[in-house]
JSON list of C-alpha atoms in Angstrom, two decimals:
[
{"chain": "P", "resi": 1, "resn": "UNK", "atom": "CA", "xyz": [-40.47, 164.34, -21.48]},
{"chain": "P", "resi": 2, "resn": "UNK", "atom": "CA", "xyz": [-41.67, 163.82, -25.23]},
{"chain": "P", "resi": 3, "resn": "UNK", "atom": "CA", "xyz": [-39.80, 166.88, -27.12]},
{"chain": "P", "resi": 4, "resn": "UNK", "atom": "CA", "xyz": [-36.47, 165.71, -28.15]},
{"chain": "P", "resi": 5, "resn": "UNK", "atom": "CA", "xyz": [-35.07, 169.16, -28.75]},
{"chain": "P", "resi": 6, "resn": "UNK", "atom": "CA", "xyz": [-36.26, 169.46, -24.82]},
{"chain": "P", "resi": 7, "resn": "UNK", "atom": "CA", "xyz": [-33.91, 166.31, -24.15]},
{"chain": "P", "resi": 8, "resn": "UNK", "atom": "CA", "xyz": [-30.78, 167.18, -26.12]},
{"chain": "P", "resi": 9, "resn": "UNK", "atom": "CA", "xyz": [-30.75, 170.75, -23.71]},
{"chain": "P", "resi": 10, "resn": "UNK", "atom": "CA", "xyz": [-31.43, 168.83, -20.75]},
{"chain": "P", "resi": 11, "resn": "UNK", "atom": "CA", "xyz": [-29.02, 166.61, -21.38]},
{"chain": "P", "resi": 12, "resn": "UNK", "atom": "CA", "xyz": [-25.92, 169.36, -22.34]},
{"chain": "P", "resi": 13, "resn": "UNK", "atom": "CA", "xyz": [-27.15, 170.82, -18.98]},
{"chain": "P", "resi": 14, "resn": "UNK", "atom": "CA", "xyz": [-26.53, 167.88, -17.29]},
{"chain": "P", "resi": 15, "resn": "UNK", "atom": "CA", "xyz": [-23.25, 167.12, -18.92]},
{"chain": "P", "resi": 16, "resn": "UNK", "atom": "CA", "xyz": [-21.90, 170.32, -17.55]},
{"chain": "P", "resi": 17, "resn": "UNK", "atom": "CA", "xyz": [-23.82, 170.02, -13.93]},
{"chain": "P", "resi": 18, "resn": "UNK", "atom": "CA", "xyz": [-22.11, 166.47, -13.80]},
{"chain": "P", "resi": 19, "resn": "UNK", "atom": "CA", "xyz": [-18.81, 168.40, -14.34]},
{"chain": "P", "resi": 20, "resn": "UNK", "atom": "CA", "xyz": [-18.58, 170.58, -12.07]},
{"chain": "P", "resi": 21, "resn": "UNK", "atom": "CA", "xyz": [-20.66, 168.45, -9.02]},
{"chain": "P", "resi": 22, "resn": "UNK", "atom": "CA", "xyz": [-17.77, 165.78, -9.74]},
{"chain": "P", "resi": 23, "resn": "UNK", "atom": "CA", "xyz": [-15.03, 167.46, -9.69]},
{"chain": "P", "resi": 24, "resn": "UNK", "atom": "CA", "xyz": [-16.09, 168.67, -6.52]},
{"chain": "P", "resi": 25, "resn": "UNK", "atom": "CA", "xyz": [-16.53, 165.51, -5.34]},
{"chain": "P", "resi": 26, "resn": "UNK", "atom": "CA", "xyz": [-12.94, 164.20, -6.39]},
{"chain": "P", "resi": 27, "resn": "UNK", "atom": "CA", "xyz": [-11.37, 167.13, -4.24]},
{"chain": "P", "resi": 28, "resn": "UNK", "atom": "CA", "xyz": [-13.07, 165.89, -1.66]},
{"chain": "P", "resi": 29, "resn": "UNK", "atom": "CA", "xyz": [-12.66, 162.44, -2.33]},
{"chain": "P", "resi": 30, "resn": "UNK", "atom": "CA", "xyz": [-8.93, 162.77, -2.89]},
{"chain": "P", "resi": 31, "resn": "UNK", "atom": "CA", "xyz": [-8.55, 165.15, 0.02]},
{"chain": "P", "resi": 32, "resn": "UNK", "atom": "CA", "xyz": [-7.28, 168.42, -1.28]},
{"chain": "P", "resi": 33, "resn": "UNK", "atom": "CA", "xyz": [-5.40, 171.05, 1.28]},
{"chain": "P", "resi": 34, "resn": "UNK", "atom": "CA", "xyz": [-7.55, 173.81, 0.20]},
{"chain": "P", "resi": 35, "resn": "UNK", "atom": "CA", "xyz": [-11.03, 171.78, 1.05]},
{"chain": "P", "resi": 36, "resn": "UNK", "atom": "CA", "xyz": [-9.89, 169.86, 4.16]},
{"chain": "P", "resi": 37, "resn": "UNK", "atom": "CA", "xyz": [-9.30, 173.50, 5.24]},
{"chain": "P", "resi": 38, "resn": "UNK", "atom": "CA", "xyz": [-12.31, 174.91, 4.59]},
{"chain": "P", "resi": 39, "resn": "UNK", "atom": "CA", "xyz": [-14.43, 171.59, 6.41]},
{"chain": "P", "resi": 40, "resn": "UNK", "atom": "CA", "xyz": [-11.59, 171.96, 9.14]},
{"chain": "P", "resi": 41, "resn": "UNK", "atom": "CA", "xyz": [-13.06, 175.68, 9.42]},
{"chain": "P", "resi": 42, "resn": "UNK", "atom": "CA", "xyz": [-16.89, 174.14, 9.02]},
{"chain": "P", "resi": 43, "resn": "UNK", "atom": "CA", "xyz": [-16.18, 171.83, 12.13]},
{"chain": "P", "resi": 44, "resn": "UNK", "atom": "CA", "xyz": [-17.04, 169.02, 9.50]},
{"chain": "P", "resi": 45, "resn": "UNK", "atom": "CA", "xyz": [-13.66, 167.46, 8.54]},
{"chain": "P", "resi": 46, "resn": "UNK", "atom": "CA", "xyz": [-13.47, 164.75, 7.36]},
{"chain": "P", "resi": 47, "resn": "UNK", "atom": "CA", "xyz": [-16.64, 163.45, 8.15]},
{"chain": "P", "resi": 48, "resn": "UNK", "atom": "CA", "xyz": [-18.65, 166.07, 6.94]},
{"chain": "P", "resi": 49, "resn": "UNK", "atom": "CA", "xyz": [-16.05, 166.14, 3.41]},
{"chain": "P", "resi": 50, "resn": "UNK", "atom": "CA", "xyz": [-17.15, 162.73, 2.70]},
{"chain": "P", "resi": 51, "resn": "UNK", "atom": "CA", "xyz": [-20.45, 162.51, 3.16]},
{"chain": "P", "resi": 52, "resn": "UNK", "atom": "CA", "xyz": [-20.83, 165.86, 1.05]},
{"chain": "P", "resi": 53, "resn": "UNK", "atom": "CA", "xyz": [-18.87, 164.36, -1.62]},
{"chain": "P", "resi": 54, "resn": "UNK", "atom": "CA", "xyz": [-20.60, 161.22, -1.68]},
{"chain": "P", "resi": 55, "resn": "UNK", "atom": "CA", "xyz": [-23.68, 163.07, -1.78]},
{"chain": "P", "resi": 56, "resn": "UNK", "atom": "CA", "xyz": [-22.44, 165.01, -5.07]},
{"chain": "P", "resi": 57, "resn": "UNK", "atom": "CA", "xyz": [-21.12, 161.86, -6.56]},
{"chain": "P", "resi": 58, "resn": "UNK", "atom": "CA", "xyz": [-24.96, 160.29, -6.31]},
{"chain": "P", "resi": 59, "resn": "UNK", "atom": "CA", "xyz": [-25.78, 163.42, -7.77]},
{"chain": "P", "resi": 60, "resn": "UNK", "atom": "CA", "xyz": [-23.61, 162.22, -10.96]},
{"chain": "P", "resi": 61, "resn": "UNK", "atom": "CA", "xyz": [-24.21, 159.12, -11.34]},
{"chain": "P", "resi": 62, "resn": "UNK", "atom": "CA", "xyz": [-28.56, 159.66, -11.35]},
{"chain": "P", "resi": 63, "resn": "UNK", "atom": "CA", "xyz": [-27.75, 162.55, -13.86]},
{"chain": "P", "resi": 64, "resn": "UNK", "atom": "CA", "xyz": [-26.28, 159.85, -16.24]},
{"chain": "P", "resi": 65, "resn": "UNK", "atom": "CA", "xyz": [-29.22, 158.07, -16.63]},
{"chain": "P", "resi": 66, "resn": "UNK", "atom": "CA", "xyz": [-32.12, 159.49, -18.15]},
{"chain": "P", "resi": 67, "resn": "UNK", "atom": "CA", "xyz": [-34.84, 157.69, -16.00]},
{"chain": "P", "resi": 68, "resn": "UNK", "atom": "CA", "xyz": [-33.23, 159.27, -12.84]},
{"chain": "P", "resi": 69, "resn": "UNK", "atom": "CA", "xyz": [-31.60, 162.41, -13.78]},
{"chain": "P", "resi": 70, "resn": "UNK", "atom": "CA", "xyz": [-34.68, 164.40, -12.47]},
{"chain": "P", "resi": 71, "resn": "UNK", "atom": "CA", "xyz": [-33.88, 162.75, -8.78]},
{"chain": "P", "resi": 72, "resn": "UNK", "atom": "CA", "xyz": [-30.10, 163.80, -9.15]},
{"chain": "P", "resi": 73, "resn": "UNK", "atom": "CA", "xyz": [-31.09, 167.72, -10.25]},
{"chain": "P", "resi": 74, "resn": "UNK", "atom": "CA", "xyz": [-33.24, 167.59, -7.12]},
{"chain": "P", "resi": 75, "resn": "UNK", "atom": "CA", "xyz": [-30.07, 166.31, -5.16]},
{"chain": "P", "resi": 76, "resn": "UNK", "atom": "CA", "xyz": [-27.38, 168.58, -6.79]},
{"chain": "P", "resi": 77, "resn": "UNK", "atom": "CA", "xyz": [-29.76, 171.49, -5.82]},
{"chain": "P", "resi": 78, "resn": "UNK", "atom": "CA", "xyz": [-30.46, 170.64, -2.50]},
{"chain": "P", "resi": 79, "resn": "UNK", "atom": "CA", "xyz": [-26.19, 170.50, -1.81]},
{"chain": "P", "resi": 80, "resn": "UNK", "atom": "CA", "xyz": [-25.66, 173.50, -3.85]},
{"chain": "P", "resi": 81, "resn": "UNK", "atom": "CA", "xyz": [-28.20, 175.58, -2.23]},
{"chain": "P", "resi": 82, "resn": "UNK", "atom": "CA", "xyz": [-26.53, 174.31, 1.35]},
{"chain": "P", "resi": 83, "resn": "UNK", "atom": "CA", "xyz": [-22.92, 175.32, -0.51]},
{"chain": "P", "resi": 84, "resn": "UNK", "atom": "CA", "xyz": [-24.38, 178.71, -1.69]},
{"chain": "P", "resi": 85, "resn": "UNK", "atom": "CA", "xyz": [-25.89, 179.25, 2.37]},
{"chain": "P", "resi": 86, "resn": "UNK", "atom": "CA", "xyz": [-22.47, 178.43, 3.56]},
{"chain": "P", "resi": 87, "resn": "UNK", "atom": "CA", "xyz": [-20.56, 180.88, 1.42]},
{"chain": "P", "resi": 88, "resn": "UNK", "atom": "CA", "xyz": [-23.22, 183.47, 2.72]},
{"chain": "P", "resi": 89, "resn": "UNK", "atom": "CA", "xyz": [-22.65, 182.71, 6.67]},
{"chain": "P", "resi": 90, "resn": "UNK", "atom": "CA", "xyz": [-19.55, 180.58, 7.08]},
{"chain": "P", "resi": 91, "resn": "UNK", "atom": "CA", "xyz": [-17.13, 180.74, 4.07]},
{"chain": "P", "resi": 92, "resn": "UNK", "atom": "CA", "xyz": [-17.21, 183.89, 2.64]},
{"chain": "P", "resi": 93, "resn": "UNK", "atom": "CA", "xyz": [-16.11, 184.82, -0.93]},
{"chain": "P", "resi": 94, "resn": "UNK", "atom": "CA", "xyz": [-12.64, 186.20, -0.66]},
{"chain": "P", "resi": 95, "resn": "UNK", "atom": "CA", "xyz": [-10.03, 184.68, -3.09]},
{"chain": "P", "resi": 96, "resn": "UNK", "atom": "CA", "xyz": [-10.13, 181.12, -4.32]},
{"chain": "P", "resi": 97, "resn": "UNK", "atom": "CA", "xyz": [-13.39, 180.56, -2.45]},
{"chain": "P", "resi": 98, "resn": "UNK", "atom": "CA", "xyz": [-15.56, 182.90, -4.21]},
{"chain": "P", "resi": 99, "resn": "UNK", "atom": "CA", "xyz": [-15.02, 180.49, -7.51]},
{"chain": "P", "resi": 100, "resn": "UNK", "atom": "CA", "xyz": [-16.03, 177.83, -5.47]},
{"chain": "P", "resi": 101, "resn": "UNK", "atom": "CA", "xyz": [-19.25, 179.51, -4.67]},
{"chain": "P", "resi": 102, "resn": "UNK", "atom": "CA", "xyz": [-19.47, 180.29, -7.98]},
{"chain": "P", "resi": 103, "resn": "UNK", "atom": "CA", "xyz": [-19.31, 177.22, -8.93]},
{"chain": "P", "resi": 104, "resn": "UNK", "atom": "CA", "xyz": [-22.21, 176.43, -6.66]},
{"chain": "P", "resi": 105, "resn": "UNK", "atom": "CA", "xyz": [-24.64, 179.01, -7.63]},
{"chain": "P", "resi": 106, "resn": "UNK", "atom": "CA", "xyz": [-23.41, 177.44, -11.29]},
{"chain": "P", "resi": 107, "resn": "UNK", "atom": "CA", "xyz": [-24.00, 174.27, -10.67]},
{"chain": "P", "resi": 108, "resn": "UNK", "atom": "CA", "xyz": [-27.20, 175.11, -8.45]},
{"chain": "P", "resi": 109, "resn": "UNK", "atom": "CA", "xyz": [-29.10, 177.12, -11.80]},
{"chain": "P", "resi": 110, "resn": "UNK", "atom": "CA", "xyz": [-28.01, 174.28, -14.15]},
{"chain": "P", "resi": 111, "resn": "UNK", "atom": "CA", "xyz": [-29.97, 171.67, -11.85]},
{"chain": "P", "resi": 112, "resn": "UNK", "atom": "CA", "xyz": [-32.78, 174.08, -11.42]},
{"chain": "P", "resi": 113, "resn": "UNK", "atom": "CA", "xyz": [-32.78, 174.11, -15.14]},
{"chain": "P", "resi": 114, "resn": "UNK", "atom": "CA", "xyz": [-33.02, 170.20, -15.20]},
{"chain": "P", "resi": 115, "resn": "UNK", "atom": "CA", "xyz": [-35.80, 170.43, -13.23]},
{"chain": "P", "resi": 116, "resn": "UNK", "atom": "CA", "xyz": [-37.65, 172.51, -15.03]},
{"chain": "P", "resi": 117, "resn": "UNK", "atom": "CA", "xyz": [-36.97, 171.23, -18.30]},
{"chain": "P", "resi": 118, "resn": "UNK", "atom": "CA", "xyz": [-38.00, 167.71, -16.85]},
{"chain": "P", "resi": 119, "resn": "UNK", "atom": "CA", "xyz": [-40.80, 169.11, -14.38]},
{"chain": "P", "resi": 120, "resn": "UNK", "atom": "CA", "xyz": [-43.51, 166.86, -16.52]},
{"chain": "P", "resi": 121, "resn": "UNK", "atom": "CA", "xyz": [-41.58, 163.53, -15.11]},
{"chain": "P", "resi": 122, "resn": "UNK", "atom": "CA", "xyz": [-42.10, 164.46, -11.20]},
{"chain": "P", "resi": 123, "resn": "UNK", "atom": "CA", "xyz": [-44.23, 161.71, -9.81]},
{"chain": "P", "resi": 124, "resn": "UNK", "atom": "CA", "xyz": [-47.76, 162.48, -8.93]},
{"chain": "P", "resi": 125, "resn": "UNK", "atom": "CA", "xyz": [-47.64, 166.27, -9.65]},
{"chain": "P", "resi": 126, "resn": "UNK", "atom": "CA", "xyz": [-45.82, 166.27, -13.06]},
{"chain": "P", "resi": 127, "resn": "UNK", "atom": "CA", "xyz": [-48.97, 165.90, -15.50]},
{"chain": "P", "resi": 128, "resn": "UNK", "atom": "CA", "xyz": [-50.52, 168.79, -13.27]},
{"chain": "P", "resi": 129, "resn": "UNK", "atom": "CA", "xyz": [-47.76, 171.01, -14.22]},
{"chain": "P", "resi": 130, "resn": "UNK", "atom": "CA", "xyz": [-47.68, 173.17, -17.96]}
]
C-alpha cells in the first residue's frame, strides 16, 4: 500500500476493529456470566470460549502491526462471519444479544474494509488486483 491517505483510513479502521474484537476477547478471557451462558447454550463452554477468544486476540495483535494487519482482517472476518452464522441459527437476536451480533456484523465490515483497502499487499494475487 503506497497512498498514505489509503493508510491513515486503514489504520482508524483498524483502531476501531481492534476495539471491539478485544473487548470481546476480554469477556471471554475474564469469563463473563452473560458469555459463559451463551457457549454453555453453544455446547462450547469453556473450551470453545477460549479458543474463540484467543482467536480474536491474534486478530488484535496482527492488526497492530502494519506488515500483518492484512492477515488479522482476514482472521477477524473469518470469526465474525462464524459469530454473524451463529446469531442466524443458534443465538438469535433478542435483547442483549442482538448488540453482540451487531457488534459482529460491525466488526465483520470494518475487516472487510481492511481488506480491501490493503487488497494490493495479498501475496501472489495482490499486484493482479486494481
Amino acid at each position: 500500500m503506497k497512498n498514505k491517505t489509503s493508510l491513515t483510513i486503514s489504520w482508524v479502521i483498524q483502531i476501531v476493529a481492534i476495539a471491539i474484537l478485544g473487548s470481546a476477547a476480554f469477556f471471554k478471557f475474564t469469563g463473563a456470566q452473560e458469555v459463559i451462558t451463551l457457549f454453555t447454550e453453544l455446547d462450547m463452554e469453556p473450551t470453545g470460549r477460549i479458543l474463540i477468544g484467543s482467536i480474536e486476540l491474534i486478530a488484535c495483535l496482527l492488526m497492530l502491526h502494519n506488515s500483518s494487519a492484512l492477515y488479522g482482517a482476514i482472521l477477524g472476518l473469518g470469526t465474525m462471519g462464524g459469530a454473524i452464522a451463529g446469531h442466524f441459527t443458534q443465538i438469535g437476536w433478542e435483547g442483549d444479544r442482538a448488540a453482540l451480533g451487531v457488534q459482529a456484523i460491525l466488526a465483520f465490515c470494518l475487516c472487510a474494509l481492511i481488506l480491501y483497502i490493503r487488497r494490493k499487499d495479498i501475496p501472489m494475487i495482490g499486484a493482479t488486483i486494481h
